[in-house]
mmCIF file of C-alpha atoms in Angstrom:
data_model
loop_
_atom_site.group_PDB
_atom_site.id
_atom_site.type_symbol
_atom_site.label_atom_id
_atom_site.label_comp_id
_atom_site.label_asym_id
_atom_site.label_seq_id
_atom_site.Cartn_x
_atom_site.Cartn_y
_atom_site.Cartn_z
ATOM 1 C CA ALA T 1 -220.207 34.939 22.522
ATOM 2 C CA GLU T 2 -218.768 34.656 19.013
ATOM 3 C CA SER T 3 -215.561 36.376 20.134
ATOM 4 C CA LEU T 4 -215.069 34.019 23.090
ATOM 5 C CA ALA T 5 -215.956 30.958 21.018
ATOM 6 C CA ALA T 6 -213.128 31.845 18.619
ATOM 7 C CA LEU T 7 -210.693 32.817 21.365
ATOM 8 C CA LEU T 8 -211.009 29.886 23.771
ATOM 9 C CA PRO T 9 -209.530 27.220 21.447
ATOM 10 C CA LEU T 10 -206.408 29.383 21.088
ATOM 11 C CA VAL T 11 -205.671 29.620 24.830
ATOM 12 C CA ASP T 12 -203.815 26.935 26.770
ATOM 13 C CA ALA T 13 -204.699 27.182 30.466
ATOM 14 C CA ARG T 14 -201.098 26.284 31.358
ATOM 15 C CA THR T 15 -199.741 29.426 29.709
ATOM 16 C CA GLY T 16 -202.570 31.937 29.561
ATOM 17 C CA GLU T 17 -206.016 33.014 30.640
ATOM 18 C CA VAL T 18 -209.091 34.724 29.255
ATOM 19 C CA LEU T 19 -210.166 37.634 31.453
ATOM 20 C CA VAL T 20 -213.602 39.105 30.736
ATOM 21 C CA VAL T 21 -214.534 42.504 32.161
ATOM 22 C CA ASP T 22 -218.267 42.960 32.722
ATOM 23 C CA ASN T 23 -218.590 46.729 32.396
ATOM 24 C CA GLY T 24 -221.661 47.398 34.520
ATOM 25 C CA SER T 25 -224.022 45.198 32.516
ATOM 26 C CA THR T 26 -227.751 45.268 33.256
ATOM 27 C CA ASP T 27 -228.738 42.234 31.153
ATOM 28 C CA ASP T 28 -228.005 38.522 31.593
ATOM 29 C CA THR T 29 -224.236 38.908 31.110
ATOM 30 C CA PRO T 30 -223.426 37.680 34.681
ATOM 31 C CA ARG T 31 -225.355 34.455 34.072
ATOM 32 C CA ILE T 32 -223.660 33.872 30.718
ATOM 33 C CA LEU T 33 -220.237 34.476 32.259
ATOM 34 C CA ALA T 34 -220.970 32.139 35.166
ATOM 35 C CA GLU T 35 -221.882 29.381 32.706
ATOM 36 C CA LEU T 36 -218.738 30.078 30.678
ATOM 37 C CA ILE T 37 -216.522 29.920 33.761
ATOM 38 C CA ALA T 38 -218.171 26.680 34.879
ATOM 39 C CA ALA T 39 -217.422 25.177 31.472
ATOM 40 C CA HIS T 40 -213.815 26.478 31.369
ATOM 41 C CA PRO T 41 -212.736 26.906 35.018
ATOM 42 C CA GLN T 42 -209.013 26.695 34.282
ATOM 43 C CA THR T 43 -209.083 29.256 31.487
ATOM 44 C CA VAL T 44 -211.765 31.901 32.028
ATOM 45 C CA ARG T 45 -212.100 34.518 34.755
ATOM 46 C CA ALA T 46 -214.486 37.449 34.961
ATOM 47 C CA VAL T 47 -214.474 40.674 36.947
ATOM 48 C CA ARG T 48 -217.102 43.386 37.168
ATOM 49 C CA GLU T 49 -216.226 47.050 36.679
ATOM 50 C CA ASP T 50 -219.181 49.307 37.447
ATOM 51 C CA ARG T 51 -217.495 52.506 36.260
ATOM 52 C CA ARG T 52 -218.827 52.722 32.721
ATOM 53 C CA GLY T 53 -216.512 53.164 29.763
ATOM 54 C CA LEU T 54 -214.010 51.324 27.614
ATOM 55 C CA SER T 55 -210.923 52.756 29.313
ATOM 56 C CA ALA T 56 -212.314 51.975 32.761
ATOM 57 C CA ALA T 57 -212.820 48.364 31.652
ATOM 58 C CA ARG T 58 -209.358 48.119 30.103
ATOM 59 C CA ASN T 59 -207.675 49.654 33.132
ATOM 60 C CA ARG T 60 -209.448 47.150 35.367
ATOM 61 C CA ALA T 61 -208.194 44.359 33.117
ATOM 62 C CA VAL T 62 -204.622 45.620 33.469
ATOM 63 C CA ARG T 63 -204.915 45.485 37.268
ATOM 64 C CA GLU T 64 -206.557 42.055 37.321
ATOM 65 C CA ALA T 65 -204.631 40.156 34.631
ATOM 66 C CA ARG T 66 -201.938 37.727 35.750
ATOM 67 C CA GLY T 67 -199.767 37.459 32.639
ATOM 68 C CA ASP T 68 -196.709 39.367 31.464
ATOM 69 C CA LEU T 69 -198.322 39.978 28.067
ATOM 70 C CA LEU T 70 -201.736 41.623 27.852
ATOM 71 C CA LEU T 71 -203.737 41.215 24.654
ATOM 72 C CA PHE T 72 -206.961 43.160 24.155
ATOM 73 C CA LEU T 73 -210.027 42.275 22.086
ATOM 74 C CA ASP T 74 -213.349 44.069 21.792
ATOM 75 C CA ASP T 75 -216.405 41.973 22.601
ATOM 76 C CA ASP T 76 -217.447 42.178 18.947
ATOM 77 C CA ALA T 77 -214.040 41.208 17.528
ATOM 78 C CA VAL T 78 -213.367 37.628 16.387
ATOM 79 C CA PRO T 79 -209.709 36.478 16.396
ATOM 80 C CA ALA T 80 -208.352 34.385 13.531
ATOM 81 C CA PRO T 81 -206.705 31.021 14.319
ATOM 82 C CA GLY T 82 -203.139 32.409 14.229
ATOM 83 C CA TRP T 83 -203.928 35.492 16.314
ATOM 84 C CA LEU T 84 -202.489 34.493 19.682
ATOM 85 C CA GLU T 85 -199.375 32.805 18.331
ATOM 86 C CA ALA T 86 -198.551 35.856 16.210
ATOM 87 C CA TYR T 87 -198.393 38.001 19.342
ATOM 88 C CA ARG T 88 -196.442 35.435 21.345
ATOM 89 C CA THR T 89 -193.859 35.085 18.585
ATOM 90 C CA ALA T 90 -193.431 38.845 18.200
ATOM 91 C CA PHE T 91 -192.971 39.505 21.902
ATOM 92 C CA ARG T 92 -190.639 36.512 22.260
ATOM 93 C CA GLU T 93 -188.422 37.349 19.300
ATOM 94 C CA THR T 94 -188.307 41.154 19.447
ATOM 95 C CA ARG T 95 -188.019 43.889 22.037
ATOM 96 C CA ALA T 96 -191.278 45.498 20.949
ATOM 97 C CA ALA T 97 -193.245 47.050 23.773
ATOM 98 C CA ALA T 98 -196.578 46.869 21.948
ATOM 99 C CA ALA T 99 -198.105 45.476 18.797
ATOM 100 C CA GLY T 100 -201.309 45.373 16.817
ATOM 101 C CA GLY T 101 -202.792 43.432 13.941
ATOM 102 C CA PRO T 102 -205.222 44.037 11.093
ATOM 103 C CA VAL T 103 -208.910 44.612 11.766
ATOM 104 C CA GLU T 104 -211.237 43.373 9.027
ATOM 105 C CA PRO T 105 -214.789 44.721 9.223
ATOM 106 C CA ILE T 106 -217.910 42.566 9.222
ATOM 107 C CA PHE T 107 -220.682 44.929 8.187
ATOM 108 C CA GLY T 108 -224.142 44.635 9.710
ATOM 109 C CA GLY T 109 -225.846 45.696 6.517
ATOM 110 C CA ALA T 110 -225.282 46.848 2.957
ATOM 111 C CA LEU T 111 -222.892 49.780 2.618
ATOM 112 C CA PRO T 112 -224.545 53.003 1.415
ATOM 113 C CA ASP T 113 -223.159 54.551 -1.769
ATOM 114 C CA TRP T 114 -221.568 57.476 0.059
ATOM 115 C CA LEU T 115 -219.566 55.250 2.424
ATOM 116 C CA ASP T 116 -216.337 54.624 0.542
ATOM 117 C CA GLU T 117 -212.861 53.653 1.725
ATOM 118 C CA ARG T 118 -212.171 57.148 3.086
ATOM 119 C CA PHE T 119 -214.534 56.398 5.961
ATOM 120 C CA LEU T 120 -213.400 52.857 6.762
ATOM 121 C CA PRO T 121 -210.784 53.889 9.367
ATOM 122 C CA TYR T 122 -213.606 55.453 11.396
ATOM 123 C CA LEU T 123 -215.237 52.013 11.467
ATOM 124 C CA THR T 124 -212.028 50.445 12.855
ATOM 125 C CA ALA T 125 -211.116 48.877 9.508
ATOM 126 C CA TRP T 126 -207.315 48.769 9.483
ATOM 127 C CA ASP T 127 -204.736 46.968 7.346
ATOM 128 C CA ARG T 128 -201.089 47.948 6.915
ATOM 129 C CA GLY T 129 -200.119 45.188 4.494
ATOM 130 C CA ARG T 130 -198.500 41.769 4.696
ATOM 131 C CA GLU T 131 -195.149 42.597 6.281
ATOM 132 C CA VAL T 132 -194.176 43.069 9.916
ATOM 133 C CA VAL T 133 -193.310 46.772 10.141
ATOM 134 C CA PRO T 134 -192.752 49.357 12.892
ATOM 135 C CA LEU T 135 -195.742 51.572 13.593
ATOM 136 C CA HIS T 136 -195.700 55.311 14.194
ATOM 137 C CA TYR T 137 -198.317 57.981 14.859
ATOM 138 C CA ASN T 138 -200.932 58.202 13.509
ATOM 139 C CA GLU T 139 -200.895 54.611 12.277
ATOM 140 C CA LEU T 140 -200.929 52.893 15.662
ATOM 141 C CA PRO T 141 -202.723 49.746 16.932
ATOM 142 C CA ARG T 142 -206.513 49.800 17.189
ATOM 143 C CA GLY T 143 -208.120 48.877 20.469
ATOM 144 C CA ALA T 144 -210.060 45.982 18.969
ATOM 145 C CA ASN T 145 -206.751 44.187 18.419
ATOM 146 C CA MET T 146 -203.684 45.230 20.408
ATOM 147 C CA GLY T 147 -201.096 43.814 22.802
ATOM 148 C CA PHE T 148 -198.630 45.158 25.374
ATOM 149 C CA ARG T 149 -195.956 44.044 27.781
ATOM 150 C CA ARG T 150 -197.565 44.339 31.195
ATOM 151 C CA ALA T 151 -194.652 46.263 32.732
ATOM 152 C CA LEU T 152 -195.365 49.240 30.473
ATOM 153 C CA PHE T 153 -198.401 50.281 32.469
ATOM 154 C CA ALA T 154 -196.330 50.857 35.606
ATOM 155 C CA ASP T 155 -194.119 53.231 33.614
ATOM 156 C CA TYR T 156 -196.651 54.951 31.342
ATOM 157 C CA GLY T 157 -199.873 54.915 33.337
ATOM 158 C CA ASP T 158 -203.422 53.945 32.367
ATOM 159 C CA PHE T 159 -205.637 54.425 29.345
ATOM 160 C CA LEU T 160 -207.124 57.907 29.596
ATOM 161 C CA GLU T 161 -210.721 57.791 30.753
ATOM 162 C CA GLN T 162 -211.275 61.327 29.421
ATOM 163 C CA LEU T 163 -211.125 59.892 25.872
ATOM 164 C CA GLN T 164 -212.963 56.636 26.353
ATOM 165 C CA ARG T 165 -215.959 55.323 24.434
ATOM 166 C CA LYS T 166 -218.924 55.238 26.819
ATOM 167 C CA GLY T 167 -222.355 54.067 25.728
ATOM 168 C CA THR T 168 -223.306 55.841 22.510
ATOM 169 C CA GLY T 169 -220.873 58.711 23.106
ATOM 170 C CA LEU T 170 -218.296 59.428 20.407
ATOM 171 C CA ARG T 171 -215.236 60.133 22.522
ATOM 172 C CA THR T 172 -212.567 57.655 21.522
ATOM 173 C CA CYS T 173 -208.883 57.101 20.581
ATOM 174 C CA GLU T 174 -207.636 56.353 24.106
ATOM 175 C CA ASP T 175 -205.860 53.357 22.516
ATOM 176 C CA ILE T 176 -204.053 55.605 20.015
ATOM 177 C CA GLU T 177 -203.148 58.097 22.749
ATOM 178 C CA PHE T 178 -201.620 55.385 24.942
ATOM 179 C CA CYS T 179 -199.538 54.057 22.047
ATOM 180 C CA LEU T 180 -198.442 57.615 21.244
ATOM 181 C CA ARG T 181 -197.149 57.892 24.813
ATOM 182 C CA LEU T 182 -195.140 54.724 24.228
ATOM 183 C CA GLU T 183 -193.712 56.034 20.968
ATOM 184 C CA ARG T 184 -192.722 59.328 22.565
ATOM 185 C CA GLY T 185 -191.020 57.301 25.292
ATOM 186 C CA GLY T 186 -188.835 55.582 22.698
ATOM 187 C CA GLU T 187 -190.682 52.255 22.698
ATOM 188 C CA GLU T 188 -191.041 50.106 19.576
ATOM 189 C CA ILE T 189 -194.513 49.206 18.308
ATOM 190 C CA LEU T 190 -195.014 46.560 15.615
ATOM 191 C CA TYR T 191 -197.666 45.706 13.062
ATOM 192 C CA LEU T 192 -198.361 41.943 12.934
ATOM 193 C CA PRO T 193 -200.183 40.793 9.769
ATOM 194 C CA PRO T 194 -201.017 37.272 11.090
ATOM 195 C CA ALA T 195 -202.688 38.710 14.212
ATOM 196 C CA LEU T 196 -205.981 39.243 12.390
ATOM 197 C CA VAL T 197 -209.364 39.916 13.921
ATOM 198 C CA ARG T 198 -212.714 40.371 12.200
ATOM 199 C CA HIS T 199 -214.738 43.158 13.789
ATOM 200 C CA HIS T 200 -218.513 43.526 13.657
ATOM 201 C CA VAL T 201 -219.721 46.971 12.558
ATOM 202 C CA ALA T 202 -223.273 47.599 13.757
ATOM 203 C CA ARG T 203 -225.871 48.714 11.213
ATOM 204 C CA GLN T 204 -226.522 51.979 13.053
ATOM 205 C CA ARG T 205 -222.920 53.019 12.322
ATOM 206 C CA LEU T 206 -223.599 52.894 8.586
ATOM 207 C CA SER T 207 -225.540 56.137 8.496
ATOM 208 C CA VAL T 208 -224.580 59.771 8.009
ATOM 209 C CA ALA T 209 -225.561 60.492 11.608
#
Protein backbone atom coordinates (compact mmCIF):
# COMPACT_ATOMS: atom_id res chain seq x y z
CA ALA A 1 0.00 0.00 0.00
CA GLU A 2 2.82 2.42 0.83
CA SER A 3 4.49 1.69 -2.51
CA LEU A 4 1.31 2.36 -4.50
CA ALA A 5 0.49 5.46 -2.46
CA ALA A 6 3.86 6.93 -3.45
CA LEU A 7 3.66 5.76 -7.06
CA LEU A 8 0.16 6.85 -8.05
CA PRO A 9 0.77 10.62 -7.83
CA LEU A 10 3.67 10.21 -10.27
CA VAL A 11 1.62 8.53 -13.02
CA ASP A 12 -0.48 10.44 -15.54
CA ALA A 13 -3.20 8.17 -16.93
CA ARG A 14 -2.76 9.80 -20.36
CA THR A 15 0.82 8.56 -20.66
CA GLY A 16 1.18 5.58 -18.36
CA GLU A 17 -0.40 2.94 -16.19
CA VAL A 18 0.21 1.09 -12.95
CA LEU A 19 0.00 -2.67 -13.44
CA VAL A 20 -0.14 -4.78 -10.27
CA VAL A 21 0.53 -8.52 -10.46
CA ASP A 22 -1.21 -10.53 -7.74
CA ASN A 23 1.13 -13.51 -7.44
CA GLY A 24 -1.24 -16.18 -6.16
CA SER A 25 -2.24 -14.34 -2.99
CA THR A 26 -4.33 -16.12 -0.36
CA ASP A 27 -5.16 -13.06 1.78
CA ASP A 28 -7.36 -10.03 1.08
CA THR A 29 -5.15 -8.72 -1.76
CA PRO A 30 -7.93 -9.13 -4.41
CA ARG A 31 -10.30 -6.97 -2.34
CA ILE A 32 -7.65 -4.29 -1.80
CA LEU A 33 -6.83 -4.24 -5.51
CA ALA A 34 -10.50 -4.02 -6.47
CA GLU A 35 -10.90 -0.98 -4.20
CA LEU A 36 -7.74 0.58 -5.66
CA ILE A 37 -8.94 0.06 -9.23
CA ALA A 38 -12.35 1.52 -8.38
CA ALA A 39 -10.63 4.61 -6.99
CA HIS A 40 -8.21 4.95 -9.94
CA PRO A 41 -9.94 3.28 -12.92
CA GLN A 42 -7.94 5.17 -15.55
CA THR A 43 -4.56 4.41 -14.00
CA VAL A 44 -4.51 1.05 -12.22
CA ARG A 45 -4.93 -2.46 -13.61
CA ALA A 46 -4.36 -5.78 -11.89
CA VAL A 47 -3.75 -9.29 -13.17
CA ARG A 48 -3.43 -12.54 -11.25
CA GLU A 49 -0.53 -14.92 -11.84
CA ASP A 50 -0.98 -18.18 -9.95
CA ARG A 51 2.46 -19.55 -10.78
CA ARG A 52 4.39 -18.54 -7.68
CA GLY A 53 7.65 -16.65 -7.91
CA LEU A 54 9.09 -13.23 -8.66
CA SER A 55 10.15 -14.04 -12.22
CA ALA A 56 6.76 -15.56 -13.02
CA ALA A 57 5.12 -12.33 -11.82
CA ARG A 58 7.53 -10.13 -13.77
CA ASN A 59 7.15 -12.17 -16.94
CA ARG A 60 3.38 -11.88 -16.66
CA ALA A 61 3.77 -8.12 -16.29
CA VAL A 62 5.84 -7.97 -19.47
CA ARG A 63 3.08 -9.77 -21.39
CA GLU A 64 0.28 -7.66 -19.93
CA ALA A 65 1.79 -4.15 -19.90
CA ARG A 66 0.76 -1.75 -22.65
CA GLY A 67 3.64 0.74 -22.64
CA ASP A 68 6.91 0.90 -24.56
CA LEU A 69 8.85 1.42 -21.32
CA LEU A 70 8.49 -1.06 -18.47
CA LEU A 71 9.52 0.04 -14.99
CA PHE A 72 9.61 -2.47 -12.14
CA LEU A 73 9.13 -1.91 -8.41
CA ASP A 74 8.95 -4.43 -5.59
CA ASP A 75 5.82 -4.26 -3.45
CA ASP A 76 7.94 -3.08 -0.52
CA ALA A 77 9.80 -0.38 -2.47
CA VAL A 78 8.72 3.27 -2.22
CA PRO A 79 9.62 5.54 -5.18
CA ALA A 80 10.89 9.07 -4.57
CA PRO A 81 9.07 11.99 -6.24
CA GLY A 82 11.52 12.24 -9.17
CA TRP A 83 11.61 8.50 -9.84
CA LEU A 84 9.38 8.24 -12.90
CA GLU A 85 10.64 11.37 -14.61
CA ALA A 86 14.25 10.24 -14.20
CA TYR A 87 13.50 7.10 -16.21
CA ARG A 88 11.47 8.93 -18.85
CA THR A 89 14.24 11.46 -19.38
CA ALA A 90 16.94 8.79 -19.66
CA PHE A 91 15.05 6.69 -22.18
CA ARG A 92 14.04 9.77 -24.17
CA GLU A 93 17.49 11.32 -24.34
CA THR A 94 19.72 8.25 -24.67
CA ARG A 95 19.74 4.94 -26.50
CA ALA A 96 20.01 2.96 -23.27
CA ALA A 97 18.18 -0.34 -23.33
CA ALA A 98 17.85 -0.56 -19.55
CA ALA A 99 18.46 1.48 -16.44
CA GLY A 100 18.33 1.32 -12.68
CA GLY A 101 18.45 3.68 -9.74
CA PRO A 102 19.67 3.65 -6.15
CA VAL A 103 17.95 1.51 -3.53
CA GLU A 104 18.03 2.94 -0.01
CA PRO A 105 17.15 0.46 2.74
CA ILE A 106 14.50 1.03 5.39
CA PHE A 107 15.40 -1.39 8.15
CA GLY A 108 12.69 -3.16 10.14
CA GLY A 109 14.72 -3.12 13.31
CA ALA A 110 18.05 -2.15 14.83
CA LEU A 111 21.08 -3.46 12.94
CA PRO A 112 23.09 -6.08 14.85
CA ASP A 113 26.76 -5.30 15.47
CA TRP A 114 27.98 -7.92 13.00
CA LEU A 115 25.93 -6.52 10.10
CA ASP A 116 28.23 -3.94 8.55
CA GLU A 117 28.38 -2.44 5.06
CA ARG A 118 29.85 -5.62 3.58
CA PHE A 119 26.44 -7.25 3.91
CA LEU A 120 24.28 -4.38 2.66
CA PRO A 121 24.29 -5.47 -1.01
CA TYR A 122 22.63 -8.72 0.08
CA LEU A 123 19.81 -6.61 1.52
CA THR A 124 19.34 -4.82 -1.84
CA ALA A 125 21.05 -1.65 -0.61
CA TRP A 126 22.67 -0.15 -3.71
CA ASP A 127 24.15 3.25 -4.53
CA ARG A 128 26.62 4.02 -7.32
CA GLY A 129 27.02 7.73 -6.62
CA ARG A 130 25.55 10.97 -7.92
CA GLU A 131 26.44 10.79 -11.61
CA VAL A 132 24.70 9.06 -14.50
CA VAL A 133 27.15 6.30 -15.49
CA PRO A 134 27.09 3.14 -17.63
CA LEU A 135 26.64 -0.07 -15.66
CA HIS A 136 28.49 -3.33 -16.20
CA TYR A 137 28.50 -6.74 -14.54
CA ASN A 138 28.39 -7.25 -11.63
CA GLU A 139 27.09 -3.78 -10.81
CA LEU A 140 23.77 -4.01 -12.64
CA PRO A 141 20.25 -2.76 -11.77
CA ARG A 142 18.46 -4.32 -8.81
CA GLY A 143 15.00 -5.73 -9.32
CA ALA A 144 13.43 -3.41 -6.75
CA ASN A 145 14.17 -0.50 -9.08
CA MET A 146 14.80 -1.14 -12.77
CA GLY A 147 13.47 -0.19 -16.20
CA PHE A 148 13.62 -1.57 -19.75
CA ARG A 149 12.51 -0.83 -23.27
CA ARG A 150 9.69 -3.27 -23.91
CA ALA A 151 11.08 -4.46 -27.25
CA LEU A 152 14.07 -6.04 -25.50
CA PHE A 153 12.02 -8.94 -24.20
CA ALA A 154 11.17 -10.12 -27.71
CA ASP A 155 14.89 -10.26 -28.48
CA TYR A 156 16.34 -11.50 -25.18
CA GLY A 157 13.57 -13.60 -23.67
CA ASP A 158 12.09 -13.67 -20.17
CA PHE A 159 13.44 -13.45 -16.65
CA LEU A 160 14.70 -16.90 -15.71
CA GLU A 161 12.29 -18.68 -13.42
CA GLN A 162 15.05 -21.08 -12.35
CA LEU A 163 16.64 -18.20 -10.39
CA GLN A 164 13.57 -16.50 -9.02
CA ARG A 165 12.77 -15.65 -5.42
CA LYS A 166 9.82 -17.80 -4.34
CA GLY A 167 8.35 -17.62 -0.86
CA THR A 168 11.16 -17.87 1.69
CA GLY A 169 13.54 -19.55 -0.77
CA LEU A 170 16.91 -17.89 -1.37
CA ARG A 171 17.24 -18.33 -5.12
CA THR A 172 17.60 -14.89 -6.63
CA CYS A 173 19.51 -12.64 -9.10
CA GLU A 174 17.24 -13.25 -12.10
CA ASP A 175 17.29 -9.44 -12.53
CA ILE A 176 21.10 -9.40 -12.68
CA GLU A 177 21.15 -12.35 -15.08
CA PHE A 178 18.73 -10.65 -17.47
CA CYS A 179 20.79 -7.45 -17.47
CA LEU A 180 23.93 -9.51 -18.06
CA ARG A 181 22.27 -10.95 -21.17
CA LEU A 182 21.64 -7.39 -22.35
CA GLU A 183 25.24 -6.37 -21.72
CA ARG A 184 26.57 -9.40 -23.58
CA GLY A 185 24.27 -8.44 -26.45
CA GLY A 186 25.94 -5.03 -26.69
CA GLU A 187 23.14 -3.05 -25.04
CA GLU A 188 23.80 0.01 -22.87
CA ILE A 189 22.59 0.05 -19.26
CA LEU A 190 22.60 3.26 -17.21
CA TYR A 191 22.64 4.17 -13.54
CA LEU A 192 20.18 6.99 -12.74
CA PRO A 193 20.82 8.73 -9.39
CA PRO A 194 17.46 10.62 -9.32
CA ALA A 195 15.49 7.37 -9.79
CA LEU A 196 15.60 6.59 -6.07
CA VAL A 197 13.49 4.08 -4.20
CA ARG A 198 13.46 3.30 -0.48
CA HIS A 199 13.17 -0.43 0.16
CA HIS A 200 11.83 -2.06 3.31
CA VAL A 201 14.10 -4.74 4.79
CA ALA A 202 12.12 -7.12 6.99
CA ARG A 203 13.36 -7.77 10.53
CA GLN A 204 13.79 -11.49 9.88
CA ARG A 205 16.48 -10.65 7.30
CA LEU A 206 18.62 -9.03 9.99
CA SER A 207 19.77 -12.30 11.50
CA VAL A 208 22.69 -14.63 10.84
CA ALA A 209 20.28 -17.27 9.56
